[in-house]
Coordinates of C-alpha atoms in Angstrom, one line a residue:
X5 CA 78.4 -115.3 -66.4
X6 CA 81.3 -113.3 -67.1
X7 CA 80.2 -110.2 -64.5
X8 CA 76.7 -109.5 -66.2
X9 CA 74.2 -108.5 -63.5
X10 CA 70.4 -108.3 -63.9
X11 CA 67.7 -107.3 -62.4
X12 CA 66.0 -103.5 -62.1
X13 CA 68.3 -100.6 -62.2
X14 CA 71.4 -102.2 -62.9
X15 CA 71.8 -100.3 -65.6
X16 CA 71.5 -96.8 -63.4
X17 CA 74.8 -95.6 -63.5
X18 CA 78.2 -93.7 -64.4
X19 CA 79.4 -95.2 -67.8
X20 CA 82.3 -97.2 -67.3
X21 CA 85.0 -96.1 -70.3
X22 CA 84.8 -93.8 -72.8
X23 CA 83.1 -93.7 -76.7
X24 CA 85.3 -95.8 -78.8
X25 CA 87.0 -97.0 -75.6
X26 CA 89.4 -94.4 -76.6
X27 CA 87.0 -91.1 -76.3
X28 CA 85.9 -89.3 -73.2
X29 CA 82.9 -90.4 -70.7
X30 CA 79.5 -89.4 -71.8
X31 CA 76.5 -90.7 -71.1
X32 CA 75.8 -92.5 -74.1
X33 CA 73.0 -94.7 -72.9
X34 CA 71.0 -91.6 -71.4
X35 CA 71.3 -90.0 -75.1
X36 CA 70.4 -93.2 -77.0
X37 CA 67.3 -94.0 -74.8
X38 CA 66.1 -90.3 -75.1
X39 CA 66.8 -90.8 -78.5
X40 CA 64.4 -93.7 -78.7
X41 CA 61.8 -93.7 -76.1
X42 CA 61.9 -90.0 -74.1
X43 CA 58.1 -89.3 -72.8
X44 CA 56.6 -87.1 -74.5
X45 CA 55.0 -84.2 -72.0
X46 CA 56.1 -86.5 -69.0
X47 CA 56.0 -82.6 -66.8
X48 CA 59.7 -83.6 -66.2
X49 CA 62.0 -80.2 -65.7
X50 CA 65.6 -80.3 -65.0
X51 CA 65.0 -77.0 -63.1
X52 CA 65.9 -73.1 -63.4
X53 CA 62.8 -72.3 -64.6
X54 CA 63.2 -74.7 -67.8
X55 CA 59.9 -76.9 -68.4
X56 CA 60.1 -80.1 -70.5
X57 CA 62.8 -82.6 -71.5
X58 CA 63.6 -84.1 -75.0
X59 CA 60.9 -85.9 -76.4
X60 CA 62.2 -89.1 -78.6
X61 CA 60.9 -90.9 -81.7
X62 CA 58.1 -93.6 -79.9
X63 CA 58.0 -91.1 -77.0
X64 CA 54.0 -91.3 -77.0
X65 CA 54.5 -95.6 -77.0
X66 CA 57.8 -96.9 -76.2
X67 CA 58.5 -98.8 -72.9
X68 CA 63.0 -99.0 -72.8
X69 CA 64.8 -101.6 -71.1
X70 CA 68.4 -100.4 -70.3
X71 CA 71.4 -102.7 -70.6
X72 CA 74.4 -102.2 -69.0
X73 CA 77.6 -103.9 -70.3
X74 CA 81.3 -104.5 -68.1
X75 CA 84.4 -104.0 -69.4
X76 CA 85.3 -107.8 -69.6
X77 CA 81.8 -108.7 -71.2
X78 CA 81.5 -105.8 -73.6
X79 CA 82.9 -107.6 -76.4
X80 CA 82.1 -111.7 -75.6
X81 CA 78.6 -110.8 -73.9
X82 CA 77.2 -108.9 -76.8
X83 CA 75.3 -112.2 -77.8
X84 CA 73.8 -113.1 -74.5
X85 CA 72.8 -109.4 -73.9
X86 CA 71.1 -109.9 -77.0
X87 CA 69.6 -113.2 -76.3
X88 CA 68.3 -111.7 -72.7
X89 CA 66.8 -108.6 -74.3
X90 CA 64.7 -111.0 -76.0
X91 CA 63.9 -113.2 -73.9
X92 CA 62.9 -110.7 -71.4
X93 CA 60.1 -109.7 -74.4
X94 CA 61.9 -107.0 -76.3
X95 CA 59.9 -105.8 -79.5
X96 CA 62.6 -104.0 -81.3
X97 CA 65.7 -104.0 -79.7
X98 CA 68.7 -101.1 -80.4
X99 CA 72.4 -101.6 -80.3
X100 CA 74.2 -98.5 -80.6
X101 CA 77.7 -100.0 -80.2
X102 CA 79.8 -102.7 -81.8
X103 CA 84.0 -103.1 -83.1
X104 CA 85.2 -103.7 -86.1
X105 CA 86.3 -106.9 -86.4
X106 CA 89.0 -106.4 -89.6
X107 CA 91.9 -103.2 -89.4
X108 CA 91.7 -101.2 -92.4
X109 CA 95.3 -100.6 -92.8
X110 CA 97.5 -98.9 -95.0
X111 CA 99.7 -101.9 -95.4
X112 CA 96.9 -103.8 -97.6
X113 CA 97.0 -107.1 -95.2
X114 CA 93.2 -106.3 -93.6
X115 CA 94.2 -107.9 -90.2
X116 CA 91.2 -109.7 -88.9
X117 CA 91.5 -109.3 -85.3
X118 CA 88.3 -111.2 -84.7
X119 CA 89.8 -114.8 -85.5
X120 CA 92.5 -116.1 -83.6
X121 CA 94.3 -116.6 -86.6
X122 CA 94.0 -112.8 -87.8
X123 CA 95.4 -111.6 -84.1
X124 CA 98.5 -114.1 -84.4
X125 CA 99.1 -112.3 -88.0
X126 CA 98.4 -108.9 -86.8
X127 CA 100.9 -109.3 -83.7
X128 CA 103.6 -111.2 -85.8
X129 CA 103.4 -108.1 -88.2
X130 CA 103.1 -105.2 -85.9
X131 CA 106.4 -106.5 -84.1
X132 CA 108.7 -106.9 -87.4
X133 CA 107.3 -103.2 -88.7
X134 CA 107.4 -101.2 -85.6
X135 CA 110.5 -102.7 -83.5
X136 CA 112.1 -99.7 -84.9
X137 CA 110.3 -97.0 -83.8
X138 CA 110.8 -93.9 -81.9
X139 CA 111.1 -93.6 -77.9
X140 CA 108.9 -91.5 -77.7
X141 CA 105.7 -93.5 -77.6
X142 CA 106.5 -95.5 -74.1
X143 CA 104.1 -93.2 -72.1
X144 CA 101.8 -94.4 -74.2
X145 CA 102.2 -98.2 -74.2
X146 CA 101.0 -99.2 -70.7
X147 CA 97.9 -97.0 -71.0
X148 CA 97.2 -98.5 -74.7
X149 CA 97.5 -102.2 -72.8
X150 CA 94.7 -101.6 -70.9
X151 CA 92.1 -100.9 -73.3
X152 CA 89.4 -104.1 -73.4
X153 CA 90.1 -106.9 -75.9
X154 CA 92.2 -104.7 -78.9
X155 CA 94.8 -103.5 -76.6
X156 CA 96.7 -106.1 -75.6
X157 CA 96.7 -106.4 -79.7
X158 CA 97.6 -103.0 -80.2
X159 CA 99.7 -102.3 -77.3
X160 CA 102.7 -105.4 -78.1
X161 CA 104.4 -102.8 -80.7
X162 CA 104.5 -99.7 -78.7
X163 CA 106.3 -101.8 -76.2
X164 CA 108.9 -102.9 -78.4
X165 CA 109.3 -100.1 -79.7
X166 CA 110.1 -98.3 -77.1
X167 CA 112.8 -100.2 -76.3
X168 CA 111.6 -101.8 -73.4
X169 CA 113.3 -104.9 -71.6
X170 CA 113.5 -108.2 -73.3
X171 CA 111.3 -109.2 -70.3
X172 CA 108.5 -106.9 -71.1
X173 CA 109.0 -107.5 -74.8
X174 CA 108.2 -110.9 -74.0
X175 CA 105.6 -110.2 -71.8
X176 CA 103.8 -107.8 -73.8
X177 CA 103.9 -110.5 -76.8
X178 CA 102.4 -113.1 -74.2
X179 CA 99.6 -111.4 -73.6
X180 CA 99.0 -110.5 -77.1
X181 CA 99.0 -114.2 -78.0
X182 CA 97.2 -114.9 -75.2
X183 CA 93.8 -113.2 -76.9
X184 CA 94.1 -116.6 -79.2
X185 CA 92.3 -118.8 -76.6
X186 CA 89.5 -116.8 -76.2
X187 CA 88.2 -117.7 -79.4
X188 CA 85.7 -115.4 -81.9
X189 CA 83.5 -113.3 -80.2
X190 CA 81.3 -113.1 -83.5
X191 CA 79.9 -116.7 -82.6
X192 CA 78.2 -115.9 -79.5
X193 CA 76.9 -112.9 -81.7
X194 CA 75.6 -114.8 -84.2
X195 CA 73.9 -116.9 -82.1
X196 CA 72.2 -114.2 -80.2
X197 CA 70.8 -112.7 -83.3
X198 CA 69.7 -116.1 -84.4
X199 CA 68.0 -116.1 -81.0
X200 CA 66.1 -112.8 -81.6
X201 CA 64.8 -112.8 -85.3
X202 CA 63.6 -116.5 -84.5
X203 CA 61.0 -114.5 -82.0
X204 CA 60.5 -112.1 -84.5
X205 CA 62.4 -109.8 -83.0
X206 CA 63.9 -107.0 -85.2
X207 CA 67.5 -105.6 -84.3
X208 CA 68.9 -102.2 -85.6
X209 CA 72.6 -101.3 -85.0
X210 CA 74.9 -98.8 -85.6
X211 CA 76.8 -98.9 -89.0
X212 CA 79.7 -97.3 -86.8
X213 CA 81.4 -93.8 -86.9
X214 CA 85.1 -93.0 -88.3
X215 CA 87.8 -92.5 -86.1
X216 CA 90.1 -89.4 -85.3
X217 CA 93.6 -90.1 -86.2
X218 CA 94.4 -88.5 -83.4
X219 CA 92.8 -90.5 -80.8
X220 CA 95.9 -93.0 -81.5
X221 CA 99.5 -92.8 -81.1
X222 CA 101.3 -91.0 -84.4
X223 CA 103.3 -95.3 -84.5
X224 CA 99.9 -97.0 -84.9
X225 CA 98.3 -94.1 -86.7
X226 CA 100.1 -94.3 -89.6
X227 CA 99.3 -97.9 -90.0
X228 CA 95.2 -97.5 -90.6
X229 CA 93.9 -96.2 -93.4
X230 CA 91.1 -93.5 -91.5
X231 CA 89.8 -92.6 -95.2
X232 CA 88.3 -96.2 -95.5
X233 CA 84.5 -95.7 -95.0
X234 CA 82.7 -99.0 -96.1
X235 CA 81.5 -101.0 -93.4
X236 CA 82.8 -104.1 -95.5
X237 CA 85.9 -103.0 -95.2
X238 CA 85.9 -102.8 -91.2
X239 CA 83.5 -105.8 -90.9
X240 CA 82.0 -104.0 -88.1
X241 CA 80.0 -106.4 -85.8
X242 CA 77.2 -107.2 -85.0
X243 CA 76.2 -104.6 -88.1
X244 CA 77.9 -107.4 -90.5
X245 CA 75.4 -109.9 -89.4
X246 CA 72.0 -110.7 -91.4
X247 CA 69.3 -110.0 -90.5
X248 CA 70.5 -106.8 -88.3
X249 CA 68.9 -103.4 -89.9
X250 CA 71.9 -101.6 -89.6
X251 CA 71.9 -97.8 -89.7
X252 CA 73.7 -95.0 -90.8
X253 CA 74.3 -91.4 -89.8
X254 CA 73.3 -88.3 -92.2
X255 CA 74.3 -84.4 -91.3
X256 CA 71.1 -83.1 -89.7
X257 CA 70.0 -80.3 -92.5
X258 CA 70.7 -80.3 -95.9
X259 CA 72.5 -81.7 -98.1
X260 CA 71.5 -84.5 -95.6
X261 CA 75.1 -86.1 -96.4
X262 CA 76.3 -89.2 -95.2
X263 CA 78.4 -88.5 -91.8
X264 CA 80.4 -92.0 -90.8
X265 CA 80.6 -95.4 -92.0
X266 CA 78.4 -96.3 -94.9
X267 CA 78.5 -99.1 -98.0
X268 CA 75.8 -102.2 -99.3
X269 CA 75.5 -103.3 -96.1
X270 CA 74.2 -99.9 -94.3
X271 CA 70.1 -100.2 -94.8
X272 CA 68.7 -97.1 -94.0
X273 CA 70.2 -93.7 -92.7
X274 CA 68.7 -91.2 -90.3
X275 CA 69.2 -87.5 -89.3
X276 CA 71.8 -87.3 -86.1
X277 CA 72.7 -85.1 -83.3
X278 CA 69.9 -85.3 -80.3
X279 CA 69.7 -83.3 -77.1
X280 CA 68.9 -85.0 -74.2
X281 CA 69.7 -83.8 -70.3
X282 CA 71.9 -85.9 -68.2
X283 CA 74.1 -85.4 -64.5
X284 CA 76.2 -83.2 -64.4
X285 CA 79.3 -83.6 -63.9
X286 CA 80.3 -86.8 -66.0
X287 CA 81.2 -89.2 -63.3
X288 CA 78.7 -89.5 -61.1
X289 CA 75.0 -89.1 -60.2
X290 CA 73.7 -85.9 -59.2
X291 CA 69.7 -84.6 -58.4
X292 CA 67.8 -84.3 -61.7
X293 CA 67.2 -80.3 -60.9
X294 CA 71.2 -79.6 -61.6
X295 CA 70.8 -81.8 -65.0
X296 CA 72.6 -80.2 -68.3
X297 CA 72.1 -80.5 -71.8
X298 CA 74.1 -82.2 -73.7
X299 CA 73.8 -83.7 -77.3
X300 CA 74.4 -87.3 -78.6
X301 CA 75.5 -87.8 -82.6
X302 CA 77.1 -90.2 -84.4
X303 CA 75.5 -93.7 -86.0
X304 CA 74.6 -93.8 -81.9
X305 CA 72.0 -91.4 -83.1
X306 CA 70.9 -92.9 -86.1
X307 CA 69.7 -96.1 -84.4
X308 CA 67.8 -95.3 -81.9
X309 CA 66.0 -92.9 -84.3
X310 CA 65.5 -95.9 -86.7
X311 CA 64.2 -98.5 -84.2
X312 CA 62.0 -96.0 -82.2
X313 CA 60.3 -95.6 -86.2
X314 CA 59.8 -98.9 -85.9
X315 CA 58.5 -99.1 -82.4
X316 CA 55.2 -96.7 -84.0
X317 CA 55.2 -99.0 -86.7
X318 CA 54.7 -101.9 -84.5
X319 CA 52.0 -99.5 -82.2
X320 CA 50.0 -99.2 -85.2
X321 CA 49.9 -102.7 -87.2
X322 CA 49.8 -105.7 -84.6
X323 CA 51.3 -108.0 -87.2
X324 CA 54.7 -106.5 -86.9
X325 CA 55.2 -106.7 -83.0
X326 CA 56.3 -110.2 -81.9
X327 CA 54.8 -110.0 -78.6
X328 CA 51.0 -110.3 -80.3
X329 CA 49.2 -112.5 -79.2
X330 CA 48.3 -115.3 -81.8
X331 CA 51.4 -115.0 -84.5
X332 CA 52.5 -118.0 -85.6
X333 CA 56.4 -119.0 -85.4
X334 CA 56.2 -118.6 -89.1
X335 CA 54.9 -114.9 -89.0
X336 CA 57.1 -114.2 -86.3
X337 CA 59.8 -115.3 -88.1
X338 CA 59.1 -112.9 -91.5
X339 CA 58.9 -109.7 -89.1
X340 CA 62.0 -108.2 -89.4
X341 CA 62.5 -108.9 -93.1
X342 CA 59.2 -106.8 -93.5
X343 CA 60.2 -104.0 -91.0
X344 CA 63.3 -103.4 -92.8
X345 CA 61.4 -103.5 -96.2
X346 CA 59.0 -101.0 -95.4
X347 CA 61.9 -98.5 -94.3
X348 CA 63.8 -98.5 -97.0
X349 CA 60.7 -98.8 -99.5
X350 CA 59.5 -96.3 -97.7
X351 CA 62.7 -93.8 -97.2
X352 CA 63.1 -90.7 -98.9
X353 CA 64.4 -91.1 -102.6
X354 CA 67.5 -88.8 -103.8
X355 CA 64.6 -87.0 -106.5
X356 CA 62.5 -86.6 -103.6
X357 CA 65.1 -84.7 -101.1
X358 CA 66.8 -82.8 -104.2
X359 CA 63.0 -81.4 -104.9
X360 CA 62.8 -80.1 -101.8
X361 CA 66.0 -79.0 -101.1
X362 CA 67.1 -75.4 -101.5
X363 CA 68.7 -74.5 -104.7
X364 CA 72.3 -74.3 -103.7
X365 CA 71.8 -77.4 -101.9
X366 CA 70.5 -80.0 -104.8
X367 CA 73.9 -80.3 -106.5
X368 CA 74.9 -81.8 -102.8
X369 CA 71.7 -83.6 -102.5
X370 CA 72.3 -85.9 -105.2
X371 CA 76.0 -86.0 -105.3
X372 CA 75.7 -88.1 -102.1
X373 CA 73.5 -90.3 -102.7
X374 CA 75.5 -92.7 -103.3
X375 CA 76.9 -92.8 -99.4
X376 CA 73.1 -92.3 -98.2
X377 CA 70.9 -94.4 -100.5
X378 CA 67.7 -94.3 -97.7
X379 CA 66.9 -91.5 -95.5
X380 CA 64.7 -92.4 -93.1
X381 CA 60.9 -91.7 -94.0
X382 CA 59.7 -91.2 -90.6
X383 CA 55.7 -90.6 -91.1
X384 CA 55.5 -92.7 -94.2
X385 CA 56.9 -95.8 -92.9
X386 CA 54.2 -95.2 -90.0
X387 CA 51.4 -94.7 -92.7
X388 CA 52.9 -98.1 -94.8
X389 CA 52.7 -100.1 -91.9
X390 CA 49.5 -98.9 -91.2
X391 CA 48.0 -99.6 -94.3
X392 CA 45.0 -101.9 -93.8
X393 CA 45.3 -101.6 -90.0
X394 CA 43.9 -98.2 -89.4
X395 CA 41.7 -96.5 -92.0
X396 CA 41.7 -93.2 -93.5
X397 CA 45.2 -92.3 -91.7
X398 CA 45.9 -89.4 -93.9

């Protein structure tokens, strides 16, 4: 439904818009499944005498299935990509994407642009405070219009204004309302989660990363409060949903500081900014011998770092992978909840990092703990999960 085609290799190809919607092309899903699930010593070589790729997390174990999401189904399709992943007999399955689903203005109103009701506030509001506003932002209404879901939303005060036409003040405001009839995406969400962690099937996300003020018009800029960190406060989705592990994104040496969105409902937080190779150029597919390096940060990072942890948890203790044979719906069930225990049990503690760290670096060790309150434990949540399984790991 919707545009969403399966089968093998659909998801072999150029990405479609640009990180954040707003950002430049990049080939995100290349990054996040090297992240994840690159071969270790697979004899690949992208050519001028360079031997190897980029190795990820559960290089030795993991088996990726790639998902490729439209531009129309991106934001009501999350929940059956979900479901399919599933279905198709997903283990752990990584989402390193998502919207926030409330606007952390500067107004102190917390549009919530996810019910209808919160869009019919946000474009009734939008048009009384910005019907004002300078000429100058009309280049960059119709372009604003365009982007999937949000910018109809966004886009209805840059047309007024601008000073446009009653005729295209009217029109923009139509199809502003008009994102009231298609409903809450966070339902079908919901539901696809449900779907998932009732196989046993554990799902880490992507707390989300903070937005550039300058990736919006100066008009709308000054309505968002950029400073606003806590996930709460954005309801970023599907992170806000329980049971999702949800990750967050640390600096990748010390002080090991928190680097996007964070708050209670970010569970554990790894190390970013992976290399990986990918086409070159950008937009479109070239032989693997002309590959480039390129890097992939970001909470996009962190996940895939987090779930490929738990993909070599799940190698080495049967009990935690939902596709063993012999599990009962009622073990199944409890997986997740234990996978996310163990990482956080088994994450490193703010006395633990600020005894290792260099001097000049503990005062900044434990001042942030209280944006990063787990990082990541790589080996020991392997050894935790192990315990029992596979004697005498050490």
């Amino acid at each position: 439904p919707g545009g969403m085609l399966c089968g093998p290799g659909r998801a072999f190809g150029v990405q479609r818009v640009g990180n954040s919607l707003f950002g430049n092309r990049t080939w995100h899903g290349t990054g996040v499944a090297t992240t994840l699930a690159g071969k270790l010593n697979n004899r690949w070589s992208p050519g001028d005498g360079r031997i190897g790729g980029r190795a990820g997390v559960a290089g030795q174990i993991a088996q990726p299935m790639l998902y490729q999401y439209g531009l129309g189904s991106y934001v009501f399709e999350f929940g059956a990509g979900i479901q399919k992943a599933a279905a198709d007999g997903a283990s752990v399955i990584n989402l390193s994407g998502g919207y926030p689903c409330r606007i952390a203005d500067n107004l102190g109103i917390g549009f919530n642009i996810c019910s209808p009701a919160g869009r019919a506030a946000l474009c009734a509001t939008a048009t009384a405070i910005l019907a004002t506003a300078s000429a100058a932002i009309c280049a960059t209404a119709g372009a604003t219009a365009a982007i999937p879901f949000v910018g109809p939303i966004i886009a209805i005060p840059l047309f007024i204004a601008c000073g446009v036409a009653t005729a295209a003040t009217v029109a923009a405001s139509t199809a502003c309302f008009a994102t009231l009839l298609l409903g809450d995406p966070r339902d079908p969400m919901i539901a696809g989660v449900q779907f998932a962690t009732e196989r046993g099937v554990p799902i880490v996300v992507s707390a989300g990363n903070r937005l550039s003020s300058e990736v919006l018009p100066p008009v709308i800029r000054d309505l968002i409060n950029f400073n606003e960190v806590r996930i709460e406060e954005w309801q970023v989705f599907p992170a806000m949903i329980e049971p999702c592990i949800v990750a967050g994104a640390t600096s990748d040496n010390w002080p090991f500081d928190n680097q996007h969105f964070t708050g209670n409902r970010v569970n554990i937080w790894a190390p970013i900014r992976t290399a990986y190779y990918r086409p070159t150029p950008e937009d479109r597919i070239t032989p693997s011998n002309e590959w480039g390096l390129e890097t992939i940060g970001g909470t996009s990072a962190a996940a895939p770092y987090a779930a490929g942890t738990i993909a070599a948890m799940q190698a080495v203790n049967p009990s935690l992978n939902p596709r063993t044979p012999g599990l009962t719906a009622a073990q199944r069930r409890g997986i997740p909840a234990r996978i996310r225990g163990i990482l956080t049990n088994s994450a490193w503690t703010t006395a633990e990092l600020a005894a290792m760290a260099p001097p000049d670096q503990v005062a900044a060790v434990n001042a942030g703990a209280p944006l990063r309150r787990h990082l990541i434990n790589p080996l020991r949540a392997v050894r935790t999960a192990a315990a029992g399984i596979i004697p005498d790991f050490a």
